[in-house]
mmCIF file of C-alpha atoms in Angstrom:
data_model
loop_
_atom_site.group_PDB
_atom_site.id
_atom_site.type_symbol
_atom_site.label_atom_id
_atom_site.label_comp_id
_atom_site.label_asym_id
_atom_site.label_seq_id
_atom_site.Cartn_x
_atom_site.Cartn_y
_atom_site.Cartn_z
ATOM 1 C CA MET A 234 120.829 89.992 10.107
ATOM 2 C CA VAL A 235 118.465 90.986 6.720
ATOM 3 C CA LEU A 236 115.537 88.974 7.692
ATOM 4 C CA VAL A 237 114.546 90.320 11.216
ATOM 5 C CA ARG A 238 115.392 94.228 9.499
ATOM 6 C CA GLY A 239 113.085 93.214 6.689
ATOM 7 C CA ALA A 240 110.765 92.212 9.392
ATOM 8 C CA ALA A 241 110.961 95.710 11.385
ATOM 9 C CA VAL A 242 110.231 97.581 8.598
ATOM 10 C CA ALA A 243 107.530 95.407 7.887
ATOM 11 C CA LEU A 244 106.179 95.455 11.114
ATOM 12 C CA ILE A 245 106.964 99.494 11.316
ATOM 13 C CA ALA A 246 105.369 100.437 8.338
ATOM 14 C CA SER A 247 102.337 98.129 8.986
ATOM 15 C CA GLY A 248 101.634 100.607 11.925
ATOM 16 C CA LEU A 249 102.232 103.842 10.551
ATOM 17 C CA MET A 250 100.161 102.889 7.874
ATOM 18 C CA LEU A 251 97.327 102.168 10.092
ATOM 19 C CA SER A 252 97.585 105.042 12.607
ATOM 20 C CA GLY A 253 95.825 107.075 10.415
ATOM 21 C CA CYS A 254 93.018 104.882 10.891
ATOM 22 C CA GLY A 255 91.398 105.298 13.837
ATOM 23 C CA GLY A 256 92.650 103.572 17.061
ATOM 24 C CA VAL A 257 92.063 101.942 20.264
ATOM 25 C CA HIS A 258 89.225 103.690 22.217
ATOM 26 C CA LEU A 259 89.214 103.677 26.022
ATOM 27 C CA PRO A 260 86.570 105.432 28.070
ATOM 28 C CA GLY A 261 87.957 108.594 28.452
ATOM 29 C CA MET A 262 90.143 108.870 25.942
ATOM 30 C CA GLY A 263 88.042 110.966 23.100
ATOM 31 C CA PRO A 264 89.394 113.349 21.219
ATOM 32 C CA LYS A 265 88.503 116.202 24.734
ATOM 33 C CA THR A 266 90.983 114.142 26.141
ATOM 34 C CA VAL A 267 94.349 115.360 23.892
ATOM 35 C CA SER A 268 93.648 118.695 25.109
ATOM 36 C CA ALA A 269 95.733 120.389 27.658
ATOM 37 C CA ASP A 270 92.991 120.357 30.675
ATOM 38 C CA ALA A 271 93.488 116.821 29.929
ATOM 39 C CA GLN A 272 96.236 116.160 31.344
ATOM 40 C CA SER A 273 95.304 115.797 34.368
ATOM 41 C CA GLY A 274 92.706 113.070 33.635
ATOM 42 C CA ILE A 275 95.572 110.570 33.440
ATOM 43 C CA GLY A 276 99.314 110.091 35.045
ATOM 44 C CA VAL A 277 101.291 110.576 31.817
ATOM 45 C CA ASN A 278 101.585 112.682 28.531
ATOM 46 C CA ALA A 279 97.514 113.125 27.132
ATOM 47 C CA TYR A 280 99.492 113.872 23.243
ATOM 48 C CA LEU A 281 102.043 110.775 23.824
ATOM 49 C CA TRP A 282 99.559 108.195 25.218
ATOM 50 C CA ARG A 283 96.784 109.183 22.407
ATOM 51 C CA ALA A 284 99.699 108.347 19.775
ATOM 52 C CA THR A 285 101.152 105.769 21.381
ATOM 53 C CA LEU A 286 97.011 103.983 21.352
ATOM 54 C CA ASP A 287 96.930 105.783 17.712
ATOM 55 C CA THR A 288 100.298 104.698 16.360
ATOM 56 C CA LEU A 289 100.243 100.506 16.980
ATOM 57 C CA SER A 290 96.375 99.989 16.693
ATOM 58 C CA PHE A 291 97.371 97.561 14.193
ATOM 59 C CA MET A 292 98.682 95.093 17.191
ATOM 60 C CA PRO A 293 96.511 93.621 19.943
ATOM 61 C CA LEU A 294 96.112 95.925 23.102
ATOM 62 C CA LEU A 295 96.471 93.693 26.024
ATOM 63 C CA THR A 296 96.855 96.511 28.625
ATOM 64 C CA ALA A 297 96.867 100.035 29.121
ATOM 65 C CA ASP A 298 97.440 101.758 32.721
ATOM 66 C CA PRO A 299 97.112 106.014 31.907
ATOM 67 C CA TRP A 300 97.826 106.526 35.751
ATOM 68 C CA GLY A 301 101.322 104.194 35.536
ATOM 69 C CA GLY A 302 101.396 105.180 31.960
ATOM 70 C CA VAL A 303 102.446 101.255 30.875
ATOM 71 C CA VAL A 304 100.654 99.763 27.517
ATOM 72 C CA ASN A 305 101.151 96.586 26.970
ATOM 73 C CA TYR A 306 100.466 95.319 23.129
ATOM 74 C CA ASP A 307 99.991 91.438 22.913
ATOM 75 C CA TRP A 308 101.673 88.735 19.878
ATOM 76 C CA TYR A 309 100.954 90.621 16.550
ATOM 77 C CA THR A 310 102.128 88.540 13.388
ATOM 78 C CA ASP A 311 101.997 89.868 9.754
ATOM 79 C CA PRO A 312 100.680 88.001 7.682
ATOM 80 C CA GLN A 313 103.311 87.954 5.011
ATOM 81 C CA SER A 314 105.446 86.690 7.527
ATOM 82 C CA PRO A 315 103.726 84.299 9.541
ATOM 83 C CA ASN A 316 106.144 82.258 10.702
ATOM 84 C CA GLU A 317 107.713 85.824 12.836
ATOM 85 C CA ARG A 318 105.439 87.542 15.963
ATOM 86 C CA PHE A 319 106.297 90.800 17.974
ATOM 87 C CA LYS A 320 104.645 92.436 21.180
ATOM 88 C CA ALA A 321 105.232 95.897 22.893
ATOM 89 C CA THR A 322 105.771 96.757 25.965
ATOM 90 C CA VAL A 323 105.192 101.439 25.613
ATOM 91 C CA PHE A 324 106.709 102.787 28.808
ATOM 92 C CA ILE A 325 105.176 106.593 29.406
ATOM 93 C CA LEU A 326 108.002 108.057 31.932
ATOM 94 C CA ASP A 327 106.852 111.916 32.536
ATOM 95 C CA THR A 328 104.043 114.219 31.937
ATOM 96 C CA ARG A 329 105.476 116.485 29.620
ATOM 97 C CA LEU A 330 106.524 115.711 26.049
ATOM 98 C CA ARG A 331 110.242 114.792 25.484
ATOM 99 C CA ALA A 332 111.393 112.215 23.683
ATOM 100 C CA ASP A 333 113.366 110.909 27.538
ATOM 101 C CA ALA A 334 109.832 110.462 28.966
ATOM 102 C CA LEU A 335 108.949 107.532 25.835
ATOM 103 C CA ASN A 336 110.872 104.049 26.053
ATOM 104 C CA VAL A 337 109.577 101.193 24.079
ATOM 105 C CA THR A 338 110.132 97.553 23.937
ATOM 106 C CA VAL A 339 110.175 95.126 21.219
ATOM 107 C CA THR A 340 109.760 90.997 21.528
ATOM 108 C CA LYS A 341 110.072 89.266 18.960
ATOM 109 C CA GLU A 342 109.750 85.071 18.671
ATOM 110 C CA VAL A 343 109.903 82.603 15.350
ATOM 111 C CA ARG A 344 108.494 79.523 14.727
ATOM 112 C CA ASN A 345 110.976 77.164 14.433
ATOM 113 C CA GLU A 346 110.728 74.053 12.075
ATOM 114 C CA ALA A 347 109.243 72.170 15.283
ATOM 115 C CA GLY A 348 106.594 74.865 14.846
ATOM 116 C CA GLN A 349 108.059 76.284 18.675
ATOM 117 C CA TRP A 350 108.161 79.356 19.542
ATOM 118 C CA THR A 351 111.349 80.776 20.495
ATOM 119 C CA ALA A 352 113.079 84.069 21.555
ATOM 120 C CA ALA A 353 114.832 85.856 18.884
ATOM 121 C CA PRO A 354 116.908 89.451 18.505
ATOM 122 C CA VAL A 355 115.674 92.019 17.129
ATOM 123 C CA ALA A 356 116.635 95.114 15.216
ATOM 124 C CA PRO A 357 118.216 97.238 17.958
ATOM 125 C CA GLN A 358 116.819 99.999 15.349
ATOM 126 C CA THR A 359 112.933 98.645 15.777
ATOM 127 C CA GLU A 360 112.815 100.332 19.138
ATOM 128 C CA THR A 361 114.121 103.735 18.369
ATOM 129 C CA ASP A 362 111.861 103.825 15.068
ATOM 130 C CA LEU A 363 108.715 102.317 17.306
ATOM 131 C CA GLU A 364 109.654 105.413 19.730
ATOM 132 C CA ASN A 365 110.482 108.507 16.871
ATOM 133 C CA ALA A 366 106.846 107.221 15.282
ATOM 134 C CA ILE A 367 104.986 107.486 18.483
ATOM 135 C CA LEU A 368 106.831 110.756 19.600
ATOM 136 C CA THR A 369 106.220 111.944 15.717
ATOM 137 C CA LYS A 370 102.425 111.963 16.154
ATOM 138 C CA ALA A 371 102.623 113.082 19.682
ATOM 139 C CA ARG A 372 104.142 116.533 18.303
ATOM 140 C CA GLN A 373 101.893 116.918 15.438
ATOM 141 C CA LEU A 374 98.947 115.936 18.476
ATOM 142 C CA ASN A 375 99.935 118.984 20.385
ATOM 143 C CA LEU A 376 100.387 121.316 17.204
ATOM 144 C CA SER A 377 96.671 120.235 15.867
ATOM 145 C CA ASN A 378 95.060 121.054 18.760
ATOM 146 C CA ALA A 379 97.173 124.345 20.064
ATOM 147 C CA GLY A 380 96.181 126.121 16.313
#
């Protein structure tokens, strides 16, 4: 359990450290799309969308659907924990910037002695911590745009 918690903290810490380094650039998702006018350009809240891409930019992006509000990330292995890997899916459920408009699911696998990846439990707080990090970033984007 301590190992799982440590891996979750490392995953979140890595993401938070790298979230300020830019992020994934998708066509139409430049700085302009984080404005209130751009809200009509995608089917979900633009602040939550941008914050998701920024916060989880350390993970390989698999698919992103700005109209359906689903962002899938491929497996990420922290170099400090090569026998664990994580992938995540973020669901943005609303056009409003609200805590209940966001859902993050994380899947974890560990490498067994035979070298095979097997499913492992994710610390319950991991998904909540990632949701909170995305919400915090979205609120910061909203505030910086309002000024």
